Amino acid sequence: MAEARAHEAESFTFEPYDVGSNEEYMNPEQEEHFREILLAWKKSLMEEVDRTVHHMQDEATNFPDPNDRATQESEFSLELRTRDRERKLIKKIDEALTRLDEHDYGYCEACGVEIGIRRLEARPTATLCIDCKTLDEIREKQRG
């Protein structure tokens, strides 16, 4: 149940940005496009947090059967872990919004090249270009 709701939080839709042939990268229109995506994603996640709080308050029951209590605690634990991941994601969204305000959004923080519109639409909180991210993942594998 929690997994289904977590998926719903990420399933909002948007129109892909139509890049013009001579369009400058991260111009005001592109920045606004990503601001809208990030704010909609954050709003969706925040609504999910509210639903979880209400759900846990409504469903909290002191079951006499230990198995029923254990099941409920397990479900609540899963929901709380999901919300914790979403809390961390909200922090990344806020950081991306800050980069947008500072006009640093869309550029790799390792090498400075453009991350790319399509990569950012797939992963709006990306901070690395695909090459730097690939190298980062290779290093991570090597460390074990």
PDB file of C-alpha atoms in Angstrom:
ATOM      1  CA  MET A   1       0.000   0.000   0.000  1.00  0.00           C
ATOM      2  CA  ALA A   2       2.747   2.445   0.939  1.00  0.00           C
ATOM      3  CA  GLU A   3       4.694   1.495  -2.197  1.00  0.00           C
ATOM      4  CA  ALA A   4       1.658   2.169  -4.366  1.00  0.00           C
ATOM      5  CA  ARG A   5       1.209   5.601  -2.805  1.00  0.00           C
ATOM      6  CA  ALA A   6       4.923   6.349  -3.140  1.00  0.00           C
ATOM      7  CA  HIS A   7       4.632   5.543  -6.836  1.00  0.00           C
ATOM      8  CA  GLU A   8       1.595   7.837  -7.120  1.00  0.00           C
ATOM      9  CA  ALA A   9       3.632  10.684  -5.651  1.00  0.00           C
ATOM     10  CA  GLU A  10       6.122  10.372  -8.490  1.00  0.00           C
ATOM     11  CA  SER A  11       3.572   9.833 -11.262  1.00  0.00           C
ATOM     12  CA  PHE A  12       2.607  13.467 -11.924  1.00  0.00           C
ATOM     13  CA  THR A  13       2.891  14.378 -15.585  1.00  0.00           C
ATOM     14  CA  PHE A  14       4.284  17.325 -17.511  1.00  0.00           C
ATOM     15  CA  GLU A  15       4.781  18.288 -21.112  1.00  0.00           C
ATOM     16  CA  PRO A  16       8.373  17.701 -22.287  1.00  0.00           C
ATOM     17  CA  TYR A  17      10.128  20.930 -23.150  1.00  0.00           C
ATOM     18  CA  ASP A  18      10.291  21.618 -26.890  1.00  0.00           C
ATOM     19  CA  VAL A  19      13.827  22.855 -27.473  1.00  0.00           C
ATOM     20  CA  GLY A  20      14.231  25.347 -30.329  1.00  0.00           C
ATOM     21  CA  SER A  21      17.087  24.877 -32.823  1.00  0.00           C
ATOM     22  CA  ASN A  22      19.118  27.928 -31.718  1.00  0.00           C
ATOM     23  CA  GLU A  23      17.800  28.155 -28.197  1.00  0.00           C
ATOM     24  CA  GLU A  24      20.235  29.056 -25.438  1.00  0.00           C
ATOM     25  CA  TYR A  25      20.630  26.402 -22.726  1.00  0.00           C
ATOM     26  CA  MET A  26      18.879  27.168 -19.427  1.00  0.00           C
ATOM     27  CA  ASN A  27      17.190  30.300 -20.681  1.00  0.00           C
ATOM     28  CA  PRO A  28      14.358  31.783 -18.563  1.00  0.00           C
ATOM     29  CA  GLU A  29      11.713  29.596 -20.271  1.00  0.00           C
ATOM     30  CA  GLN A  30      13.672  26.419 -19.524  1.00  0.00           C
ATOM     31  CA  GLU A  31      14.301  27.525 -15.952  1.00  0.00           C
ATOM     32  CA  GLU A  32      10.560  28.141 -15.529  1.00  0.00           C
ATOM     33  CA  HIS A  33       9.792  24.710 -17.033  1.00  0.00           C
ATOM     34  CA  PHE A  34      11.996  22.999 -14.455  1.00  0.00           C
ATOM     35  CA  ARG A  35      10.745  25.203 -11.623  1.00  0.00           C
ATOM     36  CA  GLU A  36       7.200  24.042 -12.424  1.00  0.00           C
ATOM     37  CA  ILE A  37       8.296  20.387 -12.522  1.00  0.00           C
ATOM     38  CA  LEU A  38      10.170  20.639  -9.217  1.00  0.00           C
ATOM     39  CA  LEU A  39       7.366  22.530  -7.444  1.00  0.00           C
ATOM     40  CA  ALA A  40       4.713  20.068  -8.685  1.00  0.00           C
ATOM     41  CA  TRP A  41       6.847  17.130  -7.552  1.00  0.00           C
ATOM     42  CA  LYS A  42       7.410  18.703  -4.147  1.00  0.00           C
ATOM     43  CA  LYS A  43       3.695  19.472  -3.758  1.00  0.00           C
ATOM     44  CA  SER A  44       2.846  15.875  -4.630  1.00  0.00           C
ATOM     45  CA  LEU A  45       5.321  14.555  -2.050  1.00  0.00           C
ATOM     46  CA  MET A  46       4.052  16.938   0.625  1.00  0.00           C
ATOM     47  CA  GLU A  47       0.468  15.803  -0.006  1.00  0.00           C
ATOM     48  CA  GLU A  48       1.640  12.213   0.433  1.00  0.00           C
ATOM     49  CA  VAL A  49       3.178  13.118   3.801  1.00  0.00           C
ATOM     50  CA  ASP A  50      -0.160  14.575   4.914  1.00  0.00           C
ATOM     51  CA  ARG A  51      -2.016  11.459   3.746  1.00  0.00           C
ATOM     52  CA  THR A  52       0.389   9.238   5.682  1.00  0.00           C
ATOM     53  CA  VAL A  53      -0.097  11.200   8.899  1.00  0.00           C
ATOM     54  CA  HIS A  54      -3.877  10.975   8.577  1.00  0.00           C
ATOM     55  CA  HIS A  55      -3.730   7.307   7.613  1.00  0.00           C
ATOM     56  CA  MET A  56      -1.573   6.419  10.610  1.00  0.00           C
ATOM     57  CA  GLN A  57      -3.834   8.379  12.961  1.00  0.00           C
ATOM     58  CA  ASP A  58      -6.978   6.788  11.534  1.00  0.00           C
ATOM     59  CA  GLU A  59      -5.609   3.252  11.389  1.00  0.00           C
ATOM     60  CA  ALA A  60      -3.804   3.195  14.734  1.00  0.00           C
ATOM     61  CA  THR A  61      -5.528   0.473  16.691  1.00  0.00           C
ATOM     62  CA  ASN A  62      -4.433  -1.431  19.746  1.00  0.00           C
ATOM     63  CA  PHE A  63      -5.044  -4.954  18.492  1.00  0.00           C
ATOM     64  CA  PRO A  64      -5.328  -7.618  21.193  1.00  0.00           C
ATOM     65  CA  ASP A  65      -3.799 -10.203  18.863  1.00  0.00           C
ATOM     66  CA  PRO A  66       0.020  -9.928  18.779  1.00  0.00           C
ATOM     67  CA  ASN A  67       0.097 -10.965  15.100  1.00  0.00           C
ATOM     68  CA  ASP A  68      -2.300  -8.176  14.137  1.00  0.00           C
ATOM     69  CA  ARG A  69      -0.220  -5.659  16.115  1.00  0.00           C
ATOM     70  CA  ALA A  70       2.966  -6.891  14.434  1.00  0.00           C
ATOM     71  CA  THR A  71       1.388  -6.583  10.991  1.00  0.00           C
ATOM     72  CA  GLN A  72       0.234  -3.037  11.722  1.00  0.00           C
ATOM     73  CA  GLU A  73       3.648  -2.049  13.092  1.00  0.00           C
ATOM     74  CA  SER A  74       5.320  -3.541  10.031  1.00  0.00           C
ATOM     75  CA  GLU A  75       3.026  -1.569   7.695  1.00  0.00           C
ATOM     76  CA  PHE A  76       3.622   1.647   9.633  1.00  0.00           C
ATOM     77  CA  SER A  77       7.361   1.040   9.602  1.00  0.00           C
ATOM     78  CA  LEU A  78       7.338   0.603   5.829  1.00  0.00           C
ATOM     79  CA  GLU A  79       5.329   3.803   5.391  1.00  0.00           C
ATOM     80  CA  LEU A  80       7.695   5.727   7.648  1.00  0.00           C
ATOM     81  CA  ARG A  81      10.743   4.471   5.727  1.00  0.00           C
ATOM     82  CA  THR A  82       9.081   5.546   2.495  1.00  0.00           C
ATOM     83  CA  ARG A  83       8.310   8.984   3.932  1.00  0.00           C
ATOM     84  CA  ASP A  84      11.922   9.289   5.127  1.00  0.00           C
ATOM     85  CA  ARG A  85      13.161   8.658   1.580  1.00  0.00           C
ATOM     86  CA  GLU A  86      10.670  11.229   0.340  1.00  0.00           C
ATOM     87  CA  ARG A  87      11.838  13.723   2.988  1.00  0.00           C
ATOM     88  CA  LYS A  88      15.367  13.351   1.620  1.00  0.00           C
ATOM     89  CA  LEU A  89      14.019  13.809  -1.906  1.00  0.00           C
ATOM     90  CA  ILE A  90      12.206  16.998  -0.859  1.00  0.00           C
ATOM     91  CA  LYS A  91      15.542  18.296   0.431  1.00  0.00           C
ATOM     92  CA  LYS A  92      17.119  17.564  -2.980  1.00  0.00           C
ATOM     93  CA  ILE A  93      14.221  19.322  -4.695  1.00  0.00           C
ATOM     94  CA  ASP A  94      14.749  22.369  -2.478  1.00  0.00           C
ATOM     95  CA  GLU A  95      18.455  22.339  -3.351  1.00  0.00           C
ATOM     96  CA  ALA A  96      17.577  22.169  -7.066  1.00  0.00           C
ATOM     97  CA  LEU A  97      15.198  25.123  -6.647  1.00  0.00           C
ATOM     98  CA  THR A  98      18.016  27.065  -4.978  1.00  0.00           C
ATOM     99  CA  ARG A  99      20.307  26.266  -7.919  1.00  0.00           C
ATOM    100  CA  LEU A 100      17.563  27.521 -10.247  1.00  0.00           C
ATOM    101  CA  ASP A 101      17.351  30.792  -8.296  1.00  0.00           C
ATOM    102  CA  GLU A 102      21.129  31.156  -8.575  1.00  0.00           C
ATOM    103  CA  HIS A 103      21.074  30.207 -12.304  1.00  0.00           C
ATOM    104  CA  ASP A 104      23.381  27.221 -11.619  1.00  0.00           C
ATOM    105  CA  TYR A 105      20.732  24.601 -12.354  1.00  0.00           C
ATOM    106  CA  GLY A 106      21.383  22.255 -15.248  1.00  0.00           C
ATOM    107  CA  TYR A 107      25.173  22.319 -15.074  1.00  0.00           C
ATOM    108  CA  CYS A 108      27.330  19.462 -13.776  1.00  0.00           C
ATOM    109  CA  GLU A 109      28.765  20.289 -10.384  1.00  0.00           C
ATOM    110  CA  ALA A 110      31.844  18.145 -11.138  1.00  0.00           C
ATOM    111  CA  CYS A 111      32.887  19.361 -14.584  1.00  0.00           C
ATOM    112  CA  GLY A 112      30.569  22.279 -15.366  1.00  0.00           C
ATOM    113  CA  VAL A 113      29.118  21.000 -18.661  1.00  0.00           C
ATOM    114  CA  GLU A 114      25.423  21.063 -19.485  1.00  0.00           C
ATOM    115  CA  ILE A 115      23.519  18.155 -17.938  1.00  0.00           C
ATOM    116  CA  GLY A 116      20.930  18.266 -20.710  1.00  0.00           C
ATOM    117  CA  ILE A 117      17.207  18.950 -20.890  1.00  0.00           C
ATOM    118  CA  ARG A 118      16.106  15.329 -21.349  1.00  0.00           C
ATOM    119  CA  ARG A 119      18.284  14.041 -18.493  1.00  0.00           C
ATOM    120  CA  LEU A 120      16.903  16.759 -16.222  1.00  0.00           C
ATOM    121  CA  GLU A 121      13.348  15.908 -17.220  1.00  0.00           C
ATOM    122  CA  ALA A 122      14.052  12.273 -16.346  1.00  0.00           C
ATOM    123  CA  ARG A 123      15.828  13.208 -13.102  1.00  0.00           C
ATOM    124  CA  PRO A 124      15.064  16.850 -12.161  1.00  0.00           C
ATOM    125  CA  THR A 125      17.376  16.735  -9.132  1.00  0.00           C
ATOM    126  CA  ALA A 126      20.415  15.561 -11.153  1.00  0.00           C
ATOM    127  CA  THR A 127      23.614  17.403 -10.291  1.00  0.00           C
ATOM    128  CA  LEU A 128      26.021  15.455 -12.508  1.00  0.00           C
ATOM    129  CA  CYS A 129      26.208  15.030 -16.269  1.00  0.00           C
ATOM    130  CA  ILE A 130      25.868  11.474 -17.527  1.00  0.00           C
ATOM    131  CA  ASP A 131      29.657  11.025 -17.926  1.00  0.00           C
ATOM    132  CA  CYS A 132      30.474  12.181 -14.392  1.00  0.00           C
ATOM    133  CA  LYS A 133      27.601  10.122 -12.977  1.00  0.00           C
ATOM    134  CA  THR A 134      28.874   7.026 -14.794  1.00  0.00           C
ATOM    135  CA  LEU A 135      32.388   7.577 -13.400  1.00  0.00           C
ATOM    136  CA  ASP A 136      30.901   8.120  -9.942  1.00  0.00           C
ATOM    137  CA  GLU A 137      29.018   4.815 -10.154  1.00  0.00           C
ATOM    138  CA  ILE A 138      32.139   2.966 -11.346  1.00  0.00           C
ATOM    139  CA  ARG A 139      34.123   4.354  -8.383  1.00  0.00           C
ATOM    140  CA  GLU A 140      31.313   3.355  -6.036  1.00  0.00           C
ATOM    141  CA  LYS A 141      31.344  -0.234  -7.383  1.00  0.00           C
ATOM    142  CA  GLN A 142      35.106  -0.440  -6.962  1.00  0.00           C
ATOM    143  CA  ARG A 143      34.861   0.639  -3.321  1.00  0.00           C
ATOM    144  CA  GLY A 144      32.403  -2.168  -2.725  1.00  0.00           C
TER     145      GLY A 144
END
